């Protein structure tokens, strides 16, 4: 029996369990019924325990980005709870669908309903507020809810929303209604990012001078005043995510390549681990690999410059900082 036939039979069975088929046929369009059935199947399957494979392992193989999302989510939970991952379901009223053993070994990602339930979990045998409220945002969006994950995936609508958020700092909200071109928004971002406005981009990318964005990045993060340093960290977090978004948009629109490469490479050489604890080093390596892959065949010259930066020759421009 083919996979297509099996899928059709499964949909028919679920449809029979959920609805009176005759009523559905009369009241709902076929595409609505099919969409609802397939969604129900997906949700039902996601809650089933995984069967051990031939190697005896339970769970699934997660991609690199999902593994990082799961790990950061677990770190947020254990930090708030003050205990190990294995103790979370012992000490807190966790949902039955939560499989912390598989999450901890990065063999499963949490279902959206599980994320919501964990957000509302309370400690057993003790009247206490919900300590995990808001932790799901780390898994769904990234640190500071900055849409980092979907920007890394190259979701164009999200990338444009992120860029527009930075654009509003330079131009008014009214200007967005008139369809400002992508290149103009990038120019505005160049003026907003310290060190980028008057730089000789080609000369710097060729290695004739230290990258001014990297230098300014490091100087801002080194501020001794805690309040000013916290603001600087939040600002540079936003700059980094926006730079990645700009680079992703540039690949699709084939516009502002030089500015996109310049901004992103300058930030990747900066102290990412300071502004993104437990994530920055991985983020730098992930983005370097991403941009090398996307430019390898389409633009050999850009690829060569980016590869040169990726070897770490410009890392000396960034002061050594420990968070």
Coordinates of C-alpha atoms in Angstrom, one line a residue:
X1 CA 0.0 0.0 0.0
X2 CA 1.4 3.4 -1.0
X3 CA 2.0 6.2 1.4
X4 CA -0.6 8.3 -0.4
X5 CA -3.3 5.7 0.1
X6 CA -2.4 5.3 3.8
X7 CA -2.6 9.0 4.3
X8 CA -6.1 9.2 2.6
X9 CA -7.4 6.3 4.8
X10 CA -6.1 8.0 7.9
X11 CA -7.8 11.2 7.0
X12 CA -11.1 9.4 6.3
X13 CA -10.9 7.6 9.7
X14 CA -10.2 10.8 11.6
X15 CA -13.0 12.6 9.7
X16 CA -15.4 9.9 10.7
X17 CA -14.4 10.2 14.4
X18 CA -14.7 14.0 14.5
X19 CA -17.7 14.8 12.4
X20 CA -21.0 13.6 11.0
X21 CA -19.8 13.3 7.4
X22 CA -23.1 14.2 5.8
X23 CA -23.4 17.4 7.9
X24 CA -19.8 18.4 7.0
X25 CA -20.5 17.9 3.4
X26 CA -23.5 20.1 3.5
X27 CA -22.2 22.9 5.8
X28 CA -18.5 23.2 5.2
X29 CA -16.4 23.6 2.0
X30 CA -14.2 20.5 1.3
X31 CA -10.9 22.4 1.7
X32 CA -11.9 23.6 5.2
X33 CA -12.7 20.0 6.2
X34 CA -9.5 18.6 4.8
X35 CA -7.4 21.4 6.5
X36 CA -9.1 20.8 9.8
X37 CA -8.6 17.0 9.6
X38 CA -4.9 17.3 8.7
X39 CA -4.4 19.7 11.5
X40 CA -6.1 17.4 13.9
X41 CA -3.9 14.5 12.7
X42 CA -0.7 16.5 13.1
X43 CA -1.6 17.6 16.7
X44 CA -2.6 14.0 17.6
X45 CA 0.6 12.6 16.2
X46 CA 2.7 15.1 18.0
X47 CA 1.4 14.0 21.3
X48 CA 2.1 10.3 20.7
X49 CA 5.2 8.8 22.4
X50 CA 7.9 8.0 19.9
X51 CA 8.8 4.4 19.3
X52 CA 12.4 3.4 19.8
X53 CA 14.3 3.1 16.6
X54 CA 16.7 0.2 15.7
X55 CA 19.5 1.8 17.8
X56 CA 17.2 1.9 20.8
X57 CA 16.8 5.6 20.9
X58 CA 13.5 7.3 21.5
X59 CA 12.6 10.7 19.9
X60 CA 13.5 12.4 16.7
X61 CA 16.5 14.1 15.1
X62 CA 16.2 17.9 15.5
X63 CA 17.9 20.4 13.3
X64 CA 20.7 22.7 14.7
X65 CA 18.4 25.7 15.1
X66 CA 15.7 23.7 16.9
X67 CA 18.2 22.1 19.2
X68 CA 19.5 25.5 20.3
X69 CA 15.9 26.8 20.9
X70 CA 15.1 23.8 23.1
X71 CA 18.3 24.1 25.1
X72 CA 17.8 27.8 25.8
X73 CA 14.2 27.2 26.8
X74 CA 15.4 24.5 29.3
X75 CA 18.1 26.8 30.6
X76 CA 15.4 29.4 31.3
X77 CA 13.3 26.9 33.1
X78 CA 16.1 25.5 35.3
X79 CA 17.3 29.0 36.1
X80 CA 13.9 30.0 37.4
X81 CA 13.3 26.7 39.2
X82 CA 16.8 26.4 40.7
X83 CA 16.9 22.7 39.9
X84 CA 18.0 20.2 37.2
X85 CA 15.8 19.4 34.2
X86 CA 15.0 16.0 35.5
X87 CA 13.5 17.5 38.7
X88 CA 11.1 19.9 37.0
X89 CA 8.2 17.4 36.7
X90 CA 8.8 16.2 40.3
X91 CA 8.7 19.7 41.8
X92 CA 6.1 21.4 39.5
X93 CA 2.7 20.5 38.1
X94 CA 3.9 19.9 34.6
X95 CA 1.6 18.8 31.7
X96 CA 1.5 15.1 31.0
X97 CA 2.5 15.8 27.4
X98 CA 5.9 17.2 28.5
X99 CA 8.8 14.9 27.9
X100 CA 11.7 16.5 29.7
X101 CA 13.8 13.4 29.3
X102 CA 13.7 13.8 25.5
X103 CA 14.0 17.6 25.6
X104 CA 17.1 17.3 27.8
X105 CA 18.7 15.0 25.2
X106 CA 17.5 17.2 22.4
X107 CA 15.4 14.4 20.9
X108 CA 12.1 16.2 20.9
X109 CA 10.8 19.8 20.6
X110 CA 7.9 21.0 22.8
X111 CA 4.5 21.2 21.3
X112 CA 2.8 24.7 21.4
X113 CA 0.2 23.4 23.9
X114 CA 3.0 22.1 26.1
X115 CA 4.8 25.4 26.0
X116 CA 1.6 27.2 27.1
X117 CA 1.0 24.7 29.9
X118 CA 4.6 24.9 31.2
X119 CA 4.2 28.7 31.3
X120 CA 1.3 28.3 33.8
X121 CA 2.9 25.5 35.9
X122 CA 2.9 25.9 39.6
X123 CA 5.0 24.3 42.3
X124 CA 3.6 21.3 44.0
X125 CA 2.4 21.4 47.7
X126 CA 3.1 25.2 47.9
X127 CA 1.0 28.2 47.0
X128 CA 3.3 30.1 44.6
X129 CA 3.0 32.2 41.6
X130 CA 3.7 30.7 38.2
X131 CA 7.5 31.1 37.9
X132 CA 7.8 30.0 34.3
X133 CA 5.4 32.5 32.8
X134 CA 6.9 34.0 29.7
X135 CA 9.6 31.3 29.2
X136 CA 7.8 30.1 26.0
X137 CA 8.8 33.3 24.3
X138 CA 12.4 32.3 24.4
X139 CA 11.6 29.1 22.4
X140 CA 9.1 30.9 20.0
X141 CA 11.0 34.1 19.2
X142 CA 14.5 34.1 20.8
X143 CA 16.2 36.2 23.5
X144 CA 14.2 39.4 24.3
X145 CA 11.5 38.2 21.9
X146 CA 13.5 39.7 19.0
X147 CA 12.3 37.3 16.3
X148 CA 15.8 35.9 16.1
X149 CA 14.8 32.4 15.1
X150 CA 12.5 33.3 12.2
X151 CA 15.0 35.8 11.0
X152 CA 17.7 33.1 10.9
X153 CA 15.2 31.0 8.9
X154 CA 14.9 33.8 6.4
X155 CA 11.2 34.4 6.8
X156 CA 10.9 37.5 4.6
X157 CA 7.8 39.0 6.2
X158 CA 9.4 38.8 9.6
X159 CA 12.7 40.1 8.3
X160 CA 10.9 43.2 6.8
X161 CA 9.0 43.7 10.1
X162 CA 12.3 43.7 12.0
X163 CA 13.8 46.2 9.6
X164 CA 10.8 48.5 9.8
X165 CA 11.2 48.6 13.5
X166 CA 14.7 49.9 13.2
X167 CA 13.7 52.2 10.4
X168 CA 11.2 54.0 12.6
X169 CA 14.1 55.2 14.8
X170 CA 15.3 57.4 11.9
X171 CA 12.2 58.2 9.9
X172 CA 8.6 58.7 11.1
X173 CA 6.0 56.0 11.1
X174 CA 4.2 58.0 8.4
X175 CA 7.0 57.5 6.0
X176 CA 6.5 53.8 6.0
X177 CA 3.0 54.2 4.5
X178 CA 4.6 55.7 1.3
X179 CA 6.5 52.6 0.5
X180 CA 10.1 53.6 1.2
X181 CA 12.4 51.4 -0.9
X182 CA 14.5 48.7 0.8
X183 CA 17.8 50.6 -0.1
X184 CA 16.6 53.7 1.7
X185 CA 15.8 51.8 4.8
X186 CA 19.3 50.2 4.7
X187 CA 20.8 53.7 4.4
X188 CA 18.8 54.7 7.5
X189 CA 20.1 51.7 9.4
X190 CA 23.7 52.6 8.4
X191 CA 23.2 56.0 10.1
X192 CA 21.6 54.3 13.1
X193 CA 24.4 51.8 13.8
X194 CA 27.4 53.4 15.5
X195 CA 30.5 53.4 13.3
X196 CA 28.8 52.6 10.1
X197 CA 27.7 55.9 8.7
X198 CA 30.9 57.3 7.2
X199 CA 32.9 54.2 6.7
X200 CA 34.8 53.2 3.6
X201 CA 33.1 49.9 3.2
X202 CA 35.2 48.4 0.4
X203 CA 38.5 49.4 2.0
X204 CA 37.4 47.9 5.3
X205 CA 36.1 44.7 3.8
X206 CA 39.4 44.3 1.9
X207 CA 41.2 44.4 5.3
X208 CA 42.9 47.8 4.9
X209 CA 41.5 49.0 8.3
X210 CA 39.7 47.6 11.4
X211 CA 36.0 47.4 11.1
X212 CA 34.5 50.5 12.9
X213 CA 31.2 48.7 13.7
X214 CA 33.2 46.0 15.5
X215 CA 35.2 48.5 17.4
X216 CA 32.2 50.6 18.5
X217 CA 30.3 47.4 19.4
X218 CA 33.1 46.4 21.8
X219 CA 33.5 49.9 23.3
X220 CA 29.7 50.2 24.0
X221 CA 29.6 46.9 25.8
X222 CA 32.6 47.8 28.0
X223 CA 30.8 50.7 29.8
X224 CA 31.2 50.5 33.5
X225 CA 27.9 52.0 34.5
X226 CA 25.5 49.0 34.8
X227 CA 22.5 51.0 33.5
X228 CA 24.3 52.3 30.4
X229 CA 25.8 48.8 29.8
X230 CA 22.4 47.2 30.0
X231 CA 21.0 49.7 27.5
X232 CA 24.0 49.1 25.2
X233 CA 23.4 45.3 25.3
X234 CA 19.7 45.7 24.4
X235 CA 20.6 48.1 21.6
X236 CA 23.2 45.8 20.1
X237 CA 21.0 42.8 20.3
X238 CA 18.5 44.7 18.2
X239 CA 21.2 45.8 15.8
X240 CA 22.5 42.3 15.3
X241 CA 19.1 40.8 14.6
X242 CA 18.3 43.6 12.2
X243 CA 21.6 43.1 10.4
X244 CA 20.8 39.5 9.8
X245 CA 17.3 40.5 8.6
X246 CA 18.8 43.0 6.2
X247 CA 21.2 40.4 4.8
X248 CA 18.3 37.9 4.3
X249 CA 16.2 40.5 2.5
X250 CA 19.2 41.5 0.3
X251 CA 19.6 38.0 -1.0
X252 CA 16.0 38.0 -2.2
X253 CA 15.8 41.5 -3.6
X254 CA 19.4 41.4 -4.9
X255 CA 19.9 44.9 -3.6
X256 CA 22.3 46.6 -1.1
X257 CA 24.7 43.6 -1.0
X258 CA 27.7 45.7 0.1
X259 CA 25.9 47.4 3.0
X260 CA 24.3 44.1 4.1
X261 CA 27.7 42.3 4.1
X262 CA 29.5 45.2 5.8
X263 CA 27.0 45.5 8.7
X264 CA 26.7 41.8 9.3
X265 CA 30.4 41.0 9.1
X266 CA 31.2 43.8 11.5
X267 CA 28.8 42.6 14.1
X268 CA 29.8 38.9 13.8
X269 CA 33.3 39.9 14.7
X270 CA 32.1 41.6 17.9
X271 CA 31.4 40.3 21.4
X272 CA 28.3 38.3 20.6
X273 CA 28.6 36.0 23.6
X274 CA 28.3 39.0 25.9
X275 CA 25.0 40.3 24.5
X276 CA 23.6 36.8 23.9
X277 CA 24.9 34.6 26.8
X278 CA 25.1 30.9 26.0
X279 CA 24.2 31.7 22.4
X280 CA 26.6 34.2 20.9
X281 CA 29.4 31.9 19.9
X282 CA 27.0 29.5 18.3
X283 CA 25.1 32.3 16.6
X284 CA 28.3 33.7 15.1
X285 CA 29.3 30.2 13.7
X286 CA 25.8 29.5 12.5
X287 CA 25.4 32.8 10.6
X288 CA 28.9 32.5 9.1
X289 CA 28.0 29.0 7.8
X290 CA 24.7 30.3 6.5
X291 CA 26.1 33.2 4.5
X292 CA 28.9 31.2 3.1
X293 CA 26.5 28.6 1.9
X294 CA 24.2 31.1 0.3
X295 CA 27.0 33.0 -1.5
X296 CA 29.1 30.0 -2.6
X297 CA 27.7 29.6 -6.1
X298 CA 25.8 32.8 -6.7
X299 CA 28.5 35.3 -6.0
X300 CA 32.1 34.0 -5.7
X301 CA 33.6 37.4 -5.0
X302 CA 31.4 38.1 -2.0
X303 CA 31.9 34.5 -0.9
X304 CA 35.7 35.0 -0.8
X305 CA 35.4 38.1 1.3
X306 CA 33.0 36.5 3.8
X307 CA 35.1 33.4 4.0
X308 CA 38.2 35.6 4.8
X309 CA 36.3 37.2 7.6
X310 CA 35.1 33.8 8.8
X311 CA 38.6 32.6 9.4
X312 CA 38.9 35.1 12.2
X313 CA 41.4 37.6 10.7
X314 CA 39.2 40.5 11.8
X315 CA 38.5 39.1 15.3
X316 CA 41.5 41.1 16.5
X317 CA 39.5 44.3 15.9
X318 CA 37.2 43.3 18.8
X319 CA 38.4 43.8 22.3
X320 CA 38.6 40.6 24.4
X321 CA 35.6 40.8 26.7
X322 CA 34.2 38.3 29.1
X323 CA 30.6 38.6 30.1

